[in-house]
mmCIF file of C-alpha atoms in Angstrom:
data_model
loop_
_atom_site.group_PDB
_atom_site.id
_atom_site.type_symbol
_atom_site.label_atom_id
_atom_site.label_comp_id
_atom_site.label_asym_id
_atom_site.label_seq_id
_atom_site.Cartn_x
_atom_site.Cartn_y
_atom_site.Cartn_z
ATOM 1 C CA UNK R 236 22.255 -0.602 -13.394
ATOM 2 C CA UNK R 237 20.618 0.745 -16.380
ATOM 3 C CA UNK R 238 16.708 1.794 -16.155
ATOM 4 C CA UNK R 239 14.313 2.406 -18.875
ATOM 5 C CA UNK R 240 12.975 5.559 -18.394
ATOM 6 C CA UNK R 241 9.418 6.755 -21.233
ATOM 7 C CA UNK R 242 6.445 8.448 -20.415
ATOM 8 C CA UNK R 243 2.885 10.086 -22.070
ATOM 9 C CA UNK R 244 1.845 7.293 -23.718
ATOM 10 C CA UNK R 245 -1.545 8.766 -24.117
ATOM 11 C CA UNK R 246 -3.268 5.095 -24.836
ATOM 12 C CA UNK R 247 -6.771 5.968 -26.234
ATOM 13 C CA UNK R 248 -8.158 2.731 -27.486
ATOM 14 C CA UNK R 249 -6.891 3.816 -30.792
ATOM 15 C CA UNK R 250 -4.063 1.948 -32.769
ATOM 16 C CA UNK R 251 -1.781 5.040 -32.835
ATOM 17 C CA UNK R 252 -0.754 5.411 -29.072
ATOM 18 C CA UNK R 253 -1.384 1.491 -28.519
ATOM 19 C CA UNK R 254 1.389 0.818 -32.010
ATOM 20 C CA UNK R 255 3.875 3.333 -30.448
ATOM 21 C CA UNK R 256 3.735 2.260 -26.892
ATOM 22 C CA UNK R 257 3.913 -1.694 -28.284
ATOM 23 C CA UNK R 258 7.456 -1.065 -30.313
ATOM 24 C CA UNK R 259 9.074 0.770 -27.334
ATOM 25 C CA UNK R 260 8.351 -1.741 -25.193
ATOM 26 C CA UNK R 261 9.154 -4.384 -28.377
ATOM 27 C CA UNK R 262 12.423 -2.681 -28.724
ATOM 28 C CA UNK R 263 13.112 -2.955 -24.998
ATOM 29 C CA UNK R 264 12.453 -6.958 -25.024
ATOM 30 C CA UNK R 265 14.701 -7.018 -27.996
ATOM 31 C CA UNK R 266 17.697 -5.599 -25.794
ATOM 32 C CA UNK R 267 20.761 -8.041 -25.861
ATOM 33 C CA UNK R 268 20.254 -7.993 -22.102
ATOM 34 C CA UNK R 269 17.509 -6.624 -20.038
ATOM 35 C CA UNK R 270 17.758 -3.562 -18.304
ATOM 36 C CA UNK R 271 17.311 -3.545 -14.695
ATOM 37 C CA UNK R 272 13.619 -1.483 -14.384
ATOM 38 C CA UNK R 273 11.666 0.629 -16.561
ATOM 39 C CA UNK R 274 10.039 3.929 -15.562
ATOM 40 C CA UNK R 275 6.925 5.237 -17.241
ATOM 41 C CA UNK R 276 6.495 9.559 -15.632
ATOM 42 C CA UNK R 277 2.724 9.675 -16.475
ATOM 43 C CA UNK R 278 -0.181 10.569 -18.700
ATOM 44 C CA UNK R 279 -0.369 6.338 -19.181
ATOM 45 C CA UNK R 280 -3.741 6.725 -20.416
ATOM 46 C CA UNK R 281 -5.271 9.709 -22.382
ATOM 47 C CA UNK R 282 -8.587 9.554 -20.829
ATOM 48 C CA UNK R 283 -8.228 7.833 -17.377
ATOM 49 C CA UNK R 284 -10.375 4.872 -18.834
ATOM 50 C CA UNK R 285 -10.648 1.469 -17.031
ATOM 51 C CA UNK R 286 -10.240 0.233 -20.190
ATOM 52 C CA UNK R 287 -7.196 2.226 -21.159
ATOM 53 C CA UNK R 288 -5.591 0.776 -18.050
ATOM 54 C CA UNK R 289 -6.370 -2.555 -18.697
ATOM 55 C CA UNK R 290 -4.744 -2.188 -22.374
ATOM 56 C CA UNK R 291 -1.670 -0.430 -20.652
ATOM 57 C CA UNK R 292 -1.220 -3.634 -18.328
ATOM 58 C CA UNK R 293 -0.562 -5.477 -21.285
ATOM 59 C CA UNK R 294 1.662 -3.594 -23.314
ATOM 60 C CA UNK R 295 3.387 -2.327 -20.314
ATOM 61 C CA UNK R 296 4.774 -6.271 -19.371
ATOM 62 C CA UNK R 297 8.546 -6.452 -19.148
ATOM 63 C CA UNK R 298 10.561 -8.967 -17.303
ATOM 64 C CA UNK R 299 12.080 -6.133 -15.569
ATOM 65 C CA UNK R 300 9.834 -4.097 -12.759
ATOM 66 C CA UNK R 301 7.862 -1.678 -14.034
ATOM 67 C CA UNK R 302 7.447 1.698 -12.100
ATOM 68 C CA UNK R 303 4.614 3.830 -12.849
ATOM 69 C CA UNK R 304 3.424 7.010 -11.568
ATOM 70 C CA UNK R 305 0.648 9.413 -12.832
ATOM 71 C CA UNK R 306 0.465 12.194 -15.251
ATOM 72 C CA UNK R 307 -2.652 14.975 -15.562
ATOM 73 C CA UNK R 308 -4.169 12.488 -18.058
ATOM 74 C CA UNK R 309 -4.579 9.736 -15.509
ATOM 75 C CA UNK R 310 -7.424 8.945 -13.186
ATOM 76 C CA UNK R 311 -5.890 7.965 -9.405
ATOM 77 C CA UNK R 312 -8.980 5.601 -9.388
ATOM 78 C CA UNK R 313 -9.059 3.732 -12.788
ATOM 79 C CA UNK R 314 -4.711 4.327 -12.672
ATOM 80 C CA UNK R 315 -4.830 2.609 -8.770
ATOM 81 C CA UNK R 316 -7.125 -0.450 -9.472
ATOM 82 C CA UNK R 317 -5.944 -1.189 -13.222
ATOM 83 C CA UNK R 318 -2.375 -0.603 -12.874
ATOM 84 C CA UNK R 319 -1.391 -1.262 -9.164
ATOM 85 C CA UNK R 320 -4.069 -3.961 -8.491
ATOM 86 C CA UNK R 321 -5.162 -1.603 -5.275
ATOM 87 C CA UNK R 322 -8.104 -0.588 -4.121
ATOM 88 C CA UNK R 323 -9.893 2.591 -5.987
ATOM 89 C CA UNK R 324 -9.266 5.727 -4.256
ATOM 90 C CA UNK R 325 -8.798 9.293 -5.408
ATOM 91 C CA UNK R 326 -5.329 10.503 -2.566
ATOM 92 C CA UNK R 327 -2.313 11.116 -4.061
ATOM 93 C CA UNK R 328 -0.714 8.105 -5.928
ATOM 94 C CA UNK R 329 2.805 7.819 -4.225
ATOM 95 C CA UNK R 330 4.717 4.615 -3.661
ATOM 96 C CA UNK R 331 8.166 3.215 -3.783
ATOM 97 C CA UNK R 332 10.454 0.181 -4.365
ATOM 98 C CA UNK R 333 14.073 -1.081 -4.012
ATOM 99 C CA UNK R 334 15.523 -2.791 -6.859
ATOM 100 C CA UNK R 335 19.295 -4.205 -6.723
ATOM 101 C CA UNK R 336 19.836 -1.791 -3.903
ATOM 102 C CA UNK R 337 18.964 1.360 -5.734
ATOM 103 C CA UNK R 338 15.563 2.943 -4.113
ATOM 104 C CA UNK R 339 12.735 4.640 -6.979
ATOM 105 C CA UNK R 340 10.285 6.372 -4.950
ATOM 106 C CA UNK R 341 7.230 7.617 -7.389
ATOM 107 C CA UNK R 342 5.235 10.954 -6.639
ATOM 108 C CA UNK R 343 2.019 11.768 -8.051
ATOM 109 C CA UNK R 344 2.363 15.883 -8.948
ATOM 110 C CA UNK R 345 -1.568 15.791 -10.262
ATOM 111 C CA UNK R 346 -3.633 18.410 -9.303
ATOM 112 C CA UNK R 347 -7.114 16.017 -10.164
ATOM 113 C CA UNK R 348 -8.812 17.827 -12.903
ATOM 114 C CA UNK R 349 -5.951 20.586 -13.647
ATOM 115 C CA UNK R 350 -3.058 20.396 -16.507
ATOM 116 C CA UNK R 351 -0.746 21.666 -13.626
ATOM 117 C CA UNK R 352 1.187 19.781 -10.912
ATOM 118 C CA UNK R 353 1.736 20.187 -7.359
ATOM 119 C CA UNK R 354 3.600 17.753 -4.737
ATOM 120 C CA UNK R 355 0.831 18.005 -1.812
ATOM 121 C CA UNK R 356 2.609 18.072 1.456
ATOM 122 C CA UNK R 357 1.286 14.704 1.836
ATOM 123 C CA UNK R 358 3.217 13.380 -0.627
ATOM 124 C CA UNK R 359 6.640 15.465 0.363
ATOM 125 C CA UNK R 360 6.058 13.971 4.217
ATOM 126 C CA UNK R 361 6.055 10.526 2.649
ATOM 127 C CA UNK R 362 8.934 11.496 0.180
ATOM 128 C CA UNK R 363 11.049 12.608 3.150
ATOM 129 C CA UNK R 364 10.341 9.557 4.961
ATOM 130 C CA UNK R 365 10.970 7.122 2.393
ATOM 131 C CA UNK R 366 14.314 8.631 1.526
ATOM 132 C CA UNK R 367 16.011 8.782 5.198
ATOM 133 C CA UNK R 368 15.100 4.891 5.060
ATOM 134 C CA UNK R 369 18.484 4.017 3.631
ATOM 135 C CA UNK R 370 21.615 5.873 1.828
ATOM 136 C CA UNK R 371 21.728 3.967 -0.803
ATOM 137 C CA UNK R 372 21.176 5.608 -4.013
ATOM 138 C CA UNK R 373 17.527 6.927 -4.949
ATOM 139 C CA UNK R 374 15.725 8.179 -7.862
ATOM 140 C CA UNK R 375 12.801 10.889 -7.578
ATOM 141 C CA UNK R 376 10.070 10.292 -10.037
ATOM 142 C CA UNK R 377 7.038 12.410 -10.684
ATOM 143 C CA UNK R 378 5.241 13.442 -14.187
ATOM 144 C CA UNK R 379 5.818 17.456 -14.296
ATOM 145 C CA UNK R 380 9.076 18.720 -14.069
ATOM 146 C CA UNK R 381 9.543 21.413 -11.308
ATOM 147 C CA UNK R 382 11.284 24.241 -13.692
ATOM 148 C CA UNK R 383 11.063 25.678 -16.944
ATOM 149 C CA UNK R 384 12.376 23.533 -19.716
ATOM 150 C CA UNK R 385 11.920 26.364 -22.803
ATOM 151 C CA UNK R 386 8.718 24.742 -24.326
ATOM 152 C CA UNK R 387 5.846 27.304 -23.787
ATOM 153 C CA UNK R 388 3.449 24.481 -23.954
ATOM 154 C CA UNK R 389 4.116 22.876 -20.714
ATOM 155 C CA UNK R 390 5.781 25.540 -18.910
ATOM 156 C CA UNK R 391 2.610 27.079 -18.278
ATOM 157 C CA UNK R 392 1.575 23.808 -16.423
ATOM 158 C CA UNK R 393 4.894 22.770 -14.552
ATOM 159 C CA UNK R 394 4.814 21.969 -11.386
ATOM 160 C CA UNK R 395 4.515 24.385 -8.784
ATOM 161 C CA UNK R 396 5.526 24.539 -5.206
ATOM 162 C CA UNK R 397 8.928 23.538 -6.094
ATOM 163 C CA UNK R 398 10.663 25.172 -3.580
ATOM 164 C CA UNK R 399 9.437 22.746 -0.596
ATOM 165 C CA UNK R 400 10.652 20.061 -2.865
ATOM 166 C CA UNK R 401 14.199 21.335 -3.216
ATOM 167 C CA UNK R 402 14.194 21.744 1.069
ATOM 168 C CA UNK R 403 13.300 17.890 0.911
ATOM 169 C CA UNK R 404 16.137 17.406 -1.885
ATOM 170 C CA UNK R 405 18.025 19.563 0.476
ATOM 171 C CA UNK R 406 18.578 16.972 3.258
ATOM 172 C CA UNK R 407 18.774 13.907 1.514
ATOM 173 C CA UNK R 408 22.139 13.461 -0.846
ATOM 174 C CA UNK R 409 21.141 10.142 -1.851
ATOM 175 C CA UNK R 410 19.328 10.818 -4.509
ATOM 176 C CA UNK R 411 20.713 10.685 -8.251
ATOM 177 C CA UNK R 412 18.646 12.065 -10.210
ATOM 178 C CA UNK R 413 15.093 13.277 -10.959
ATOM 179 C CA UNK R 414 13.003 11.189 -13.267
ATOM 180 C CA UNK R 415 9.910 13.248 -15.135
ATOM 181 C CA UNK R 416 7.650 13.200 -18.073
ATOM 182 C CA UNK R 417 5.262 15.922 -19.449
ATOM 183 C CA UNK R 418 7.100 17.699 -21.540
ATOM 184 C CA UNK R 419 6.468 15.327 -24.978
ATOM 185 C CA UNK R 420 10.847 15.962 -25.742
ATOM 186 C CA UNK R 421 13.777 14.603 -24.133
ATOM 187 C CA UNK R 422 15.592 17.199 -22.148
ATOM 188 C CA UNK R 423 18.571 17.159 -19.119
ATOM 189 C CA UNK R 424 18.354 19.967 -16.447
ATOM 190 C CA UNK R 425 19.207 20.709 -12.782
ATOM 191 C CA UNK R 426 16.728 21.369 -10.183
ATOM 192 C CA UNK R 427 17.874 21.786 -6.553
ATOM 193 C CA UNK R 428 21.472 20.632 -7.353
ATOM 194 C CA UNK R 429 20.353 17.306 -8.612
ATOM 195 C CA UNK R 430 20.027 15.930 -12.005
ATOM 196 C CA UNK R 431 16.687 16.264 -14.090
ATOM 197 C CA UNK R 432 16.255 13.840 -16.806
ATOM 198 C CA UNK R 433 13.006 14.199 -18.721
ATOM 199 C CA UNK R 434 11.780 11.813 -21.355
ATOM 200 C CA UNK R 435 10.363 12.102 -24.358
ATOM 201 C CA UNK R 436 6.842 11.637 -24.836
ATOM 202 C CA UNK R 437 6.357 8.456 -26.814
ATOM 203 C CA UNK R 438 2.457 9.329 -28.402
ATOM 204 C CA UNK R 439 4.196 12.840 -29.858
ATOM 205 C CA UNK R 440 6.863 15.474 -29.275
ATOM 206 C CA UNK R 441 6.409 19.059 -28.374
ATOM 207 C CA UNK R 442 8.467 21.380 -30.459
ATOM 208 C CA UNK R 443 10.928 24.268 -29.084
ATOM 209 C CA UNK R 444 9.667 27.711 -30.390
ATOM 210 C CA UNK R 445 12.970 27.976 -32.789
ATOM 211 C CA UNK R 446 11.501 24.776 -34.781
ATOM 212 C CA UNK R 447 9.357 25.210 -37.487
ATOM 213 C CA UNK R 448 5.618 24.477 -36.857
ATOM 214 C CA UNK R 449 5.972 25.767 -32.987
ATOM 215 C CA UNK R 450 3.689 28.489 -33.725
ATOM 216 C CA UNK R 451 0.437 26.570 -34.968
ATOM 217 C CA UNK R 452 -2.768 26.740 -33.279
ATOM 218 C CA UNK R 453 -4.435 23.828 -31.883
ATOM 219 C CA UNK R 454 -6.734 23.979 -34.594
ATOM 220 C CA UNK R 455 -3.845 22.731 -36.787
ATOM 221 C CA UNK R 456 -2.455 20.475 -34.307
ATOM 222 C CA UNK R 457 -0.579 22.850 -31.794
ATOM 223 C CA UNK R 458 2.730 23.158 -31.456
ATOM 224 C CA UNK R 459 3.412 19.217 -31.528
ATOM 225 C CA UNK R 460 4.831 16.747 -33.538
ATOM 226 C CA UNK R 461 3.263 13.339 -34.569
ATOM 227 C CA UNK R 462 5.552 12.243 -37.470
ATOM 228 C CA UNK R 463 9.009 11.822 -35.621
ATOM 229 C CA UNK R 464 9.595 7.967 -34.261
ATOM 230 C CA UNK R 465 8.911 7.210 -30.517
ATOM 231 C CA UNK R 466 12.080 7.874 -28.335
ATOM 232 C CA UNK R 467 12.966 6.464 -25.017
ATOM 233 C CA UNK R 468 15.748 7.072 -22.379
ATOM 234 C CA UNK R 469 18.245 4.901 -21.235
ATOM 235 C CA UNK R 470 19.898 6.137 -17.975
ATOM 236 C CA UNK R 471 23.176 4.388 -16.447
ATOM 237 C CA UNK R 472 23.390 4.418 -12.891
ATOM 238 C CA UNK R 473 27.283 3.914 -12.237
ATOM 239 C CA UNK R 474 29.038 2.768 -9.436
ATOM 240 C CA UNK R 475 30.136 6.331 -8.055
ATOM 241 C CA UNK R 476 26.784 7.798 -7.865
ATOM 242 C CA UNK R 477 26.767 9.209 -11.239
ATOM 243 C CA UNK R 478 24.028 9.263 -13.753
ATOM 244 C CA UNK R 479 24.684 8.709 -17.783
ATOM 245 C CA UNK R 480 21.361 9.083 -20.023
ATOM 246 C CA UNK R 481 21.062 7.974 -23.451
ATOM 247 C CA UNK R 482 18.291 9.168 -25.981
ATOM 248 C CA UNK R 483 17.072 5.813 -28.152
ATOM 249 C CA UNK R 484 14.937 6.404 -31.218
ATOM 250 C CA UNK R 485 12.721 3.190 -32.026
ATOM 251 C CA UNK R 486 13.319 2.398 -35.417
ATOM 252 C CA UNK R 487 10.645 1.486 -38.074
ATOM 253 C CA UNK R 488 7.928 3.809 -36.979
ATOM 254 C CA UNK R 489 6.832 7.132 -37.413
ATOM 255 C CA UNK R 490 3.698 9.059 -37.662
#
């Protein structure tokens, strides 16, 4: 199985976000085969917008399923009724499906109105339940990654908590790996003895403080980066359990 895996789009009615979310998902139709799902970790829209979502429906088409969950950007409303097709309601966002076997179940970590996340214990009672369903194998997804990554930027607004998560993690071996977003750079982890994949952000990418330009105020853009190409992940779920991820630079675009 191999599984798309981008996040922060940040779609703003504007042509930047909308050009760089519309090659990703151009270079992912132009695969020689299709992968087997694709998994967007949040921050969809940059305003929570009905009409952001109903932009995001159409770029976001993919013969594939696609598996969203929410970032801090997104409204659980506007993000429920544009995206999911459900009824508008502000709880927490979680949901799951099986797909050849292999189980994704998607938490929402948004604290509504907050850069921070937070798995309420809502959402880790459902999470528990979902995953003693089956043994197959199971991904975690959720937009903020539960430990520091070494960007300043979002380390500040991880998600918290994250020791009631691991106790879930703790009794359920059948899942492969965490899937997050939030962080705006691809990075590869380990939280609770599982592996954390984190994807790049596709709008920009957040720089590491040894990089030049990490130390520039927001009134000079922060420490972001808006000329590098959008990036994706590619993760391989193999037959023993184990997970492969490949970074994938979208060629012919930049700023």
């Amino acid at each position: 199985m191999i599984i798309a895996h981008l996040s922060d789009l940040h779609l703003d009615d504007g042509p930047r976000a909308e050009d760089r979310a519309a090659a990703v998902m151009g270079y992912l139709r132009g695969l020689a085969k299709p992968v087997d799902a694709v998994v967007v970790t949040g921050d969809i829209a940059d305003h929570g917008t009905a009409a952001e979502y109903a932009r995001a429906a159409e770029l976001l088409k993919h013969p594939a399923p696609v598996l969203l969950c929410p970032g801090n950007h997104d409204v659980r409303a506007e993000f429920r009724a544009g995206l999911l097709g459900l009824p508008a309601a502000d709880g927490p966002i979680d949901h799951a499906r099986e797909v050849g076997g292999v189980l994704f179940a998607l938490c929402d970590s948004t604290i509504p109105g907050r850069g921070a996340g937070f798995l309420a214990d809502e959402t880790l009672d459902w999470l528990d339940g979902v995953l003693s369903g089956g043994d197959g194998p199971a991904f975690v997804a959720f937009h903020h990654p539960p430990v520091e990554v070494g960007v300043p930027l979002v380390d500040a607004i991880r998600q918290s908590g994250e020791e009631r998560l691991a106790a879930v993690l703790g009794r359920h071996s059948r899942v492969v790996a965490l899937l997050a977003g939030h962080v705006h750079t691809g990075a590869s982890t380990m939280f609770a003895g599982v592996p954390l994949r984190i994807a790049p952000g596709v709008v920009s990418g957040a720089l590491l403080p040894v990089e030049p330009g990490s130390d520039r105020g927001w009134d000079e853009g922060g420490p972001l980066e808006f000329d590098r190409p959008p990036s994706l992940l590619l993760h391989v779920l193999h037959d023993d359990g184990r997970v492969t991820t490949h970074h994938r630079t979208v060629p012919g675009l930049s700023g």
